[in-house]
PDB file of C-alpha atoms in Angstrom:
ATOM      1  CA  MET A  19       0.000   0.000   0.000  1.00 88.00           C
ATOM      2  CA  GLY A  20       1.103   3.523  -0.639  1.00 93.00           C
ATOM      3  CA  ASP A  21       1.086   5.996   2.234  1.00 92.00           C
ATOM      4  CA  GLU A  22      -0.873   8.387   0.005  1.00 94.00           C
ATOM      5  CA  ASP A  23      -3.513   5.810  -1.001  1.00 95.00           C
ATOM      6  CA  GLY A  24      -6.915   7.484  -1.132  1.00 93.00           C
ATOM      7  CA  PHE A  25      -8.881   4.259  -1.659  1.00 94.00           C
ATOM      8  CA  VAL A  26      -7.611   1.845   0.984  1.00 92.00           C
ATOM      9  CA  VAL A  27      -7.581   3.113   4.563  1.00 88.00           C
ATOM     10  CA  LYS A  28      -4.463   2.104   6.526  1.00 87.00           C
ATOM     11  CA  ASP A  29      -6.611   0.928   9.441  1.00 92.00           C
ATOM     12  CA  THR A  30      -8.167  -1.650   7.099  1.00 91.00           C
ATOM     13  CA  ILE A  31      -4.745  -2.977   6.144  1.00 89.00           C
ATOM     14  CA  ASP A  32      -3.717  -3.066   9.807  1.00 91.00           C
ATOM     15  CA  ASP A  33      -6.828  -5.102  10.671  1.00 93.00           C
ATOM     16  CA  VAL A  34      -6.163  -7.627   7.898  1.00 92.00           C
ATOM     17  CA  VAL A  35      -2.483  -7.974   8.770  1.00 92.00           C
ATOM     18  CA  ALA A  36      -3.315  -8.423  12.471  1.00 94.00           C
ATOM     19  CA  GLY A  37      -5.120 -11.615  11.505  1.00 93.00           C
ATOM     20  CA  ARG A  38      -2.232 -12.856   9.358  1.00 91.00           C
ATOM     21  CA  THR A  39       0.896 -13.022  11.457  1.00 87.00           C
ATOM     22  CA  ASP A  40       2.672 -14.723   8.530  1.00 86.00           C
ATOM     23  CA  TRP A  41       2.283 -11.556   6.405  1.00 85.00           C
ATOM     24  CA  GLU A  42       4.796  -8.727   6.378  1.00 85.00           C
ATOM     25  CA  PRO A  43       3.197  -5.468   5.239  1.00 87.00           C
ATOM     26  CA  HIS A  44       5.135  -2.890   3.276  1.00 89.00           C
ATOM     27  CA  VAL A  45       4.085   0.755   2.952  1.00 91.00           C
ATOM     28  CA  PHE A  46       5.491   2.642  -0.029  1.00 95.00           C
ATOM     29  CA  GLU A  47       6.241   6.260   0.855  1.00 94.00           C
ATOM     30  CA  GLY A  48       5.018   8.968  -1.493  1.00 95.00           C
ATOM     31  CA  VAL A  49       2.865   6.508  -3.443  1.00 96.00           C
ATOM     32  CA  GLY A  50      -0.887   6.256  -3.842  1.00 96.00           C
ATOM     33  CA  HIS A  51      -3.076   3.342  -4.898  1.00 95.00           C
ATOM     34  CA  LEU A  52      -1.405   2.325  -8.184  1.00 96.00           C
ATOM     35  CA  LEU A  53       1.883   0.924  -6.920  1.00 95.00           C
ATOM     36  CA  PRO A  54       3.066  -0.710 -10.176  1.00 96.00           C
ATOM     37  CA  VAL A  55       2.436   2.530 -12.088  1.00 97.00           C
ATOM     38  CA  GLU A  56       3.643   5.058  -9.517  1.00 97.00           C
ATOM     39  CA  ALA A  57       6.705   3.194  -8.220  1.00 97.00           C
ATOM     40  CA  PRO A  58       7.418   0.296 -10.582  1.00 98.00           C
ATOM     41  CA  GLY A  59      10.998  -0.298  -9.463  1.00 97.00           C
ATOM     42  CA  ALA A  60      10.179  -0.398  -5.756  1.00 97.00           C
ATOM     43  CA  TYR A  61       7.081  -2.493  -6.426  1.00 96.00           C
ATOM     44  CA  VAL A  62       8.992  -5.104  -8.453  1.00 97.00           C
ATOM     45  CA  ALA A  63      11.834  -5.247  -5.919  1.00 96.00           C
ATOM     46  CA  THR A  64       9.366  -5.833  -3.082  1.00 95.00           C
ATOM     47  CA  LEU A  65       7.456  -8.425  -5.086  1.00 94.00           C
ATOM     48  CA  ASP A  66      10.718 -10.210  -5.972  1.00 95.00           C
ATOM     49  CA  ARG A  67      11.674 -10.415  -2.277  1.00 91.00           C
ATOM     50  CA  TRP A  68       8.231 -11.796  -1.435  1.00 89.00           C
ATOM     51  CA  LEU A  69       8.372 -14.386  -4.226  1.00 91.00           C
ATOM     52  CA  ALA A  70      11.872 -15.475  -3.195  1.00 91.00           C
ATOM     53  CA  GLY A  71      10.633 -16.003   0.366  1.00 84.00           C
ATOM     54  CA  ALA A  72       7.578 -17.925  -0.847  1.00 78.00           C
ATOM     55  CA  ALA A  73       9.780 -20.156  -2.998  1.00 76.00           C
ATOM     56  CA  ARG A  74      11.929 -21.059   0.024  1.00 78.00           C
ATOM     57  CA  GLN A  75       8.813 -22.212   1.883  1.00 73.00           C
ATOM     58  CA  VAL A  76       7.831 -24.742  -0.792  1.00 66.00           C
TER      59      VAL A  76
END
């Protein structure tokens, strides 16, 4: 989620993450709702780290 997201309220994300202790949230600073468009490099790097971690769990 971007810290400037006007569609998804941070409290909603916090509630979802509280129920999923296996999730690690990441907030993109200076970004709104369209992460892949607004910050493609940071989005891909974060997604790559997540996928690498998921692959190790298989």
